[in-house]
Amino acid sequence: MTPFGYRRAQSIDEALRLGLTPGAHFLGGGTNLIDLAKGGVVQPMLLIDVSRLPLADVTATADGGARIGAMARNSDVANHPLIRTRYPLLSQALLAGASPQLRNMATVGGNLLQRTRCPYFYDTGFEHCNKRAPGSGCGAVGGINRNHAILGASAACIATHPSDMCVALAALRAQVHVRGPRGERAIAMADFHRLPGDTPQRDTTLAAGELILGVDLPPDGFAGHAHYLKVRDRASYAFALVSVAAALDVRGGVIRDAALALGGVAHKPWRRPEAEARLVGHEPSDAAFGEAADLLLQGARPASQNGFKLTLARRAIVRALQTAGAQA
Ligand code: SF4
């Protein structure tokens, strides 16, 4: 492990000032970053501990939505009464992730910045990984790629985004609030994570030195009909092969609005508004759910070992929508 400096930020302004230091990384719960640093995958020069900043609250907002502070722990958010009752999709997704110990430690800001679990990325003894060493090639293309992307991948990288929380946030159309050297801005979840293209080393659209302050949820939490379905190789403490965040607003037997996003299939939570629009105005039915699934998966291109994900994803989408739609 390369030696690094450590500073505990006493204020957001101090964190932002320190964040301009070359090689600086913000440290929340450390459940991913410390592993990466220990393995030499990232080599921080300075860790800026932001975990004690006053950004851990979950509060109702004036517009009827909710704000979740970036330093709120995953367990606290999942079990918060406001989230459990108004945004059950998010609560379910958080509880599907990692283990209780990790959820107690991990922060919402850190979860947004989780790196891929591609094994070639974590193995520094392996030469070819464009995400870790830009320009070195991709070991997963033509290598072990059972867990990799079937949508939105590039020749440079076929990694998947690992978070469950982010899939629910994408479906719920959350916004990420950040502050940096150029001030404060809000980024739609759909635009926060990137597809790999030619620059897979960049996971997000955060600019240099920007600190995540929190996440805003809109007033409509789809509380009545929401289901997070995670399909994985074992029942707990495993990343998704495919996951589905599905929620419906059903009134009078007709779908008035729909929220749908996939995890485990792309470099970012995968959402396509056309798939949601296909459901609106229709009665919940297997036919409508299947058509929405086909739209969401349009353009899928499996790698050599993960063709099964296409069938799995279609079935998971339909099942998640059936479960959400069947709720009272
Ligand atoms: Fe690296 Fe991406 Fe290829 Fe994995 S899929 S080896 S993260 S470039």
XYZ file of C-alpha atoms and ligand atoms in Angstrom:
336
model
C 0.000 0.000 0.000
C 1.406 3.376 -1.005
C 1.807 5.858 1.912
C -0.822 8.591 1.936
C -1.857 11.608 3.996
C -5.054 11.755 6.065
C -7.082 14.821 7.050
C -10.463 14.946 8.726
C -12.432 17.826 7.209
C -14.111 20.045 9.813
C -16.402 21.759 7.319
C -17.644 21.404 3.755
C -15.527 24.418 2.753
C -12.414 22.814 4.217
C -13.200 19.528 2.419
C -13.555 21.382 -0.878
C -10.288 23.254 -0.300
C -8.428 20.043 0.514
C -10.124 18.328 -2.436
C -8.037 20.464 -4.818
C -4.863 18.698 -3.620
C -3.427 16.468 -6.392
C -4.222 12.817 -5.652
C -6.887 13.670 -3.048
C -9.865 11.361 -2.497
C -12.882 11.969 -0.272
C -13.364 9.196 2.294
C -16.815 8.252 3.607
C -17.340 4.797 5.127
C -14.349 3.463 3.198
C -15.976 0.110 2.418
C -14.805 0.240 -1.206
C -12.059 2.879 -1.314
C -9.931 1.299 1.416
C -10.051 -2.091 -0.342
C -9.008 -0.423 -3.580
C -6.151 1.417 -1.870
C -4.951 -1.730 -0.065
C -4.881 -3.605 -3.355
C -3.046 -0.784 -5.144
C -5.932 -0.333 -7.587
C -6.111 3.339 -6.594
C -3.185 5.158 -5.019
C -4.488 8.153 -3.086
C -1.976 10.780 -1.997
C -4.414 12.285 0.497
C -7.581 10.882 2.062
C -10.005 13.591 3.149
C -12.327 12.111 5.753
C -15.746 13.685 5.167
C -17.673 11.184 7.297
C -18.142 13.664 10.198
C -19.550 16.474 8.084
C -23.162 17.435 8.901
C -24.553 15.573 5.880
C -26.112 12.502 7.492
C -29.764 13.543 7.848
C -32.813 12.240 6.022
C -35.413 15.013 5.841
C -38.712 15.786 4.171
C -38.468 18.664 1.704
C -40.926 21.523 1.197
C -42.076 20.152 -2.186
C -43.184 16.866 -0.610
C -40.019 14.962 -1.502
C -37.054 13.928 0.627
C -33.360 14.783 0.901
C -30.838 12.174 1.965
C -27.484 13.495 3.140
C -24.416 12.049 1.443
C -23.002 10.815 4.745
C -26.157 8.976 5.815
C -25.322 5.312 6.372
C -27.042 2.787 4.108
C -28.696 1.022 7.088
C -30.027 4.276 8.492
C -31.540 5.252 5.159
C -33.077 1.824 4.541
C -34.723 1.814 7.966
C -35.731 5.467 8.124
C -39.545 5.779 8.522
C -39.788 8.361 5.736
C -37.929 6.104 3.299
C -39.669 2.902 4.369
C -43.141 4.371 3.991
C -42.748 6.749 1.043
C -39.879 5.159 -0.915
C -40.041 1.402 -0.237
C -38.269 0.693 -3.536
C -35.150 2.434 -2.197
C -35.403 0.729 1.179
C -35.669 -2.703 -0.477
C -32.720 -2.021 -2.782
C -30.498 -0.875 0.079
C -31.333 -3.958 2.129
C -30.509 -6.184 -0.857
C -26.949 -4.844 -0.939
C -23.843 -6.179 0.791
C -24.102 -7.360 4.431
C -25.547 -5.721 7.579
C -22.034 -4.789 8.754
C -21.182 -3.129 5.431
C -24.536 -1.330 5.286
C -23.887 0.054 8.781
C -20.624 1.551 7.561
C -21.246 2.496 3.930
C -22.529 5.971 3.107
C -24.937 7.088 0.392
C -22.204 9.251 -1.193
C -19.792 6.321 -1.206
C -22.408 4.001 -2.644
C -22.880 6.395 -5.559
C -19.135 6.184 -6.221
C -18.759 2.397 -5.909
C -16.383 0.979 -8.500
C -17.113 -2.037 -10.663
C -16.461 -5.545 -9.308
C -14.820 -6.749 -12.531
C -12.084 -9.123 -11.295
C -9.543 -7.830 -13.811
C -9.977 -4.352 -12.378
C -9.120 -5.532 -8.856
C -6.176 -7.738 -9.835
C -3.185 -5.427 -10.278
C -1.123 -8.448 -11.331
C -3.227 -8.514 -14.470
C -1.999 -6.157 -17.115
C -5.043 -5.490 -19.285
C -7.699 -3.263 -17.780
C -8.569 0.037 -19.444
C -10.453 1.213 -16.364
C -7.449 0.763 -14.063
C -4.711 1.430 -16.617
C -6.131 3.390 -19.596
C -4.910 2.094 -22.923
C -3.870 -1.323 -21.589
C -6.778 -3.283 -23.126
C -9.675 -5.176 -21.602
C -9.139 -8.613 -20.145
C -12.846 -9.325 -19.877
C -13.470 -9.064 -23.626
C -12.565 -12.593 -24.654
C -11.880 -13.497 -21.029
C -14.104 -14.292 -18.045
C -17.191 -12.153 -18.597
C -20.138 -14.038 -17.110
C -20.987 -11.122 -14.794
C -20.400 -8.380 -17.334
C -22.534 -5.956 -19.317
C -25.031 -6.766 -22.044
C -26.102 -3.156 -22.630
C -24.193 0.050 -23.363
C -20.746 -1.532 -23.303
C -17.842 -0.534 -25.557
C -14.819 -2.303 -27.019
C -12.790 -0.648 -24.269
C -14.815 -1.914 -21.274
C -17.743 -4.245 -20.591
C -17.869 -3.748 -16.806
C -21.100 -3.360 -14.838
C -22.000 -0.890 -12.141
C -22.383 -2.815 -8.847
C -24.755 -0.730 -6.702
C -28.313 -1.744 -5.802
C -29.140 1.627 -4.262
C -28.345 3.454 -7.497
C -30.750 1.293 -9.506
C -33.627 2.344 -7.249
C -32.500 5.982 -7.300
C -32.436 5.909 -11.109
C -35.936 4.444 -11.280
C -37.208 7.043 -8.794
C -35.641 9.869 -10.878
C -33.538 11.164 -8.013
C -31.126 14.059 -8.299
C -27.600 14.168 -6.902
C -26.544 17.457 -5.316
C -22.869 18.320 -5.513
C -20.665 21.289 -4.662
C -17.281 22.024 -6.156
C -14.864 24.818 -7.047
C -17.458 26.240 -9.475
C -20.354 26.152 -7.047
C -23.325 23.913 -6.451
C -25.336 21.931 -9.019
C -27.856 19.090 -9.290
C -27.234 16.099 -11.561
C -30.086 13.802 -12.609
C -29.351 10.191 -11.644
C -29.698 9.264 -15.322
C -26.714 11.505 -16.057
C -24.610 10.854 -12.958
C -23.018 7.573 -14.080
C -21.438 7.220 -17.539
C -21.266 4.573 -20.202
C -17.655 3.490 -20.743
C -17.029 4.638 -24.344
C -13.330 5.279 -24.881
C -12.797 6.530 -21.321
C -13.905 3.750 -18.948
C -11.620 5.103 -16.242
C -14.314 7.740 -15.618
C -17.353 6.245 -13.865
C -19.317 9.446 -13.277
C -19.858 12.966 -14.569
C -18.504 14.519 -11.360
C -15.971 17.262 -12.080
C -12.597 17.395 -10.321
C -12.944 18.448 -6.696
C -16.741 18.106 -6.529
C -18.174 16.720 -3.291
C -21.537 14.944 -3.143
C -23.796 16.720 -0.629
C -26.901 14.576 -0.896
C -29.634 13.039 -2.984
C -33.080 14.538 -3.581
C -36.079 12.286 -4.113
C -39.175 13.666 -5.892
C -42.547 13.698 -4.106
C -43.843 10.604 -5.928
C -42.191 7.621 -4.284
C -44.453 4.958 -5.897
C -45.172 3.719 -2.380
C -48.187 1.582 -3.312
C -46.635 -0.706 -5.911
C -42.876 -1.132 -5.690
C -40.571 -4.129 -5.885
C -36.797 -4.540 -6.054
C -35.843 -7.946 -7.429
C -32.207 -9.013 -7.223
C -31.034 -12.194 -8.926
C -27.614 -13.395 -7.794
C -25.547 -16.552 -7.467
C -26.217 -16.915 -3.728
C -28.934 -15.624 -1.435
C -26.974 -12.850 0.280
C -23.773 -10.823 0.146
C -23.391 -11.115 -3.615
C -23.585 -8.645 -6.454
C -26.482 -8.806 -8.880
C -26.358 -10.841 -12.052
C -29.491 -8.884 -12.881
C -31.590 -6.637 -10.677
C -34.823 -4.794 -11.374
C -36.282 -1.744 -9.663
C -39.946 -1.697 -10.658
C -42.714 0.565 -9.412
C -46.154 1.465 -10.680
C -48.718 4.129 -9.937
C -51.989 2.240 -10.484
C -55.317 3.982 -10.059
C -58.687 2.684 -11.147
C -57.004 -0.412 -12.523
C -54.888 1.640 -14.956
C -51.154 2.398 -14.802
C -50.759 6.177 -14.500
C -46.956 6.191 -14.169
C -44.160 3.640 -14.088
C -40.571 3.540 -12.821
C -38.209 0.901 -14.146
C -34.441 0.421 -14.018
C -32.011 -2.479 -14.294
C -28.815 -3.293 -12.419
C -26.042 -5.763 -13.236
C -26.370 -5.294 -16.988
C -24.531 -2.061 -17.828
C -21.867 0.425 -16.744
C -24.665 2.456 -15.122
C -28.191 1.766 -13.862
C -30.074 1.062 -17.086
C -33.214 2.999 -17.728
C -35.155 3.788 -20.888
C -38.120 6.163 -20.566
C -39.827 4.525 -23.601
C -40.173 1.293 -21.612
C -41.932 3.149 -18.788
C -44.105 5.073 -21.256
C -45.203 1.776 -22.819
C -46.928 0.866 -19.549
C -48.737 4.146 -18.957
C -52.450 4.109 -19.791
C -52.670 0.314 -19.802
C -53.985 -2.183 -17.306
C -51.269 -4.189 -15.570
C -50.840 -7.337 -17.689
C -48.160 -9.820 -18.629
C -48.383 -8.664 -22.235
C -47.720 -5.031 -21.326
C -44.929 -6.033 -18.908
C -43.291 -8.178 -21.598
C -43.392 -5.351 -24.135
C -41.856 -2.960 -21.600
C -39.128 -5.538 -20.895
C -38.365 -5.888 -24.609
C -38.068 -2.111 -24.953
C -35.786 -1.875 -21.935
C -33.517 -4.590 -23.325
C -33.497 -3.329 -26.905
C -29.985 -3.272 -28.346
C -28.568 -5.762 -25.831
C -25.314 -7.371 -26.929
C -24.116 -10.127 -24.620
C -20.435 -11.014 -24.315
C -19.159 -14.566 -24.872
C -20.275 -15.974 -21.495
C -23.293 -13.952 -20.432
C -25.970 -14.539 -23.067
C -28.096 -16.024 -20.287
C -28.520 -12.529 -18.831
C -30.817 -11.527 -21.678
C -33.374 -14.223 -20.869
C -32.852 -13.747 -17.144
C -33.346 -9.984 -17.368
C -36.550 -10.259 -19.416
C -38.055 -12.720 -16.962
C -36.891 -10.669 -13.961
C -38.434 -7.480 -15.357
C -41.794 -9.184 -15.925
C -41.716 -10.805 -12.489
C -40.781 -7.572 -10.713
C -43.615 -5.730 -12.484
C -46.059 -8.541 -11.694
C -45.086 -8.398 -8.009
C -45.310 -4.593 -7.886
C -48.616 -4.581 -9.748
C -50.170 -7.209 -7.518
C -49.639 -5.201 -4.331
C -52.697 -3.738 -2.661
Fe -11.168 -3.405 -16.955
Fe -13.613 -2.793 -17.790
Fe -12.273 -4.636 -19.062
Fe -13.096 -5.116 -16.571
S -14.400 -4.827 -18.333
S -11.071 -5.576 -17.477
S -12.987 -3.064 -15.683
S -11.690 -2.485 -18.907
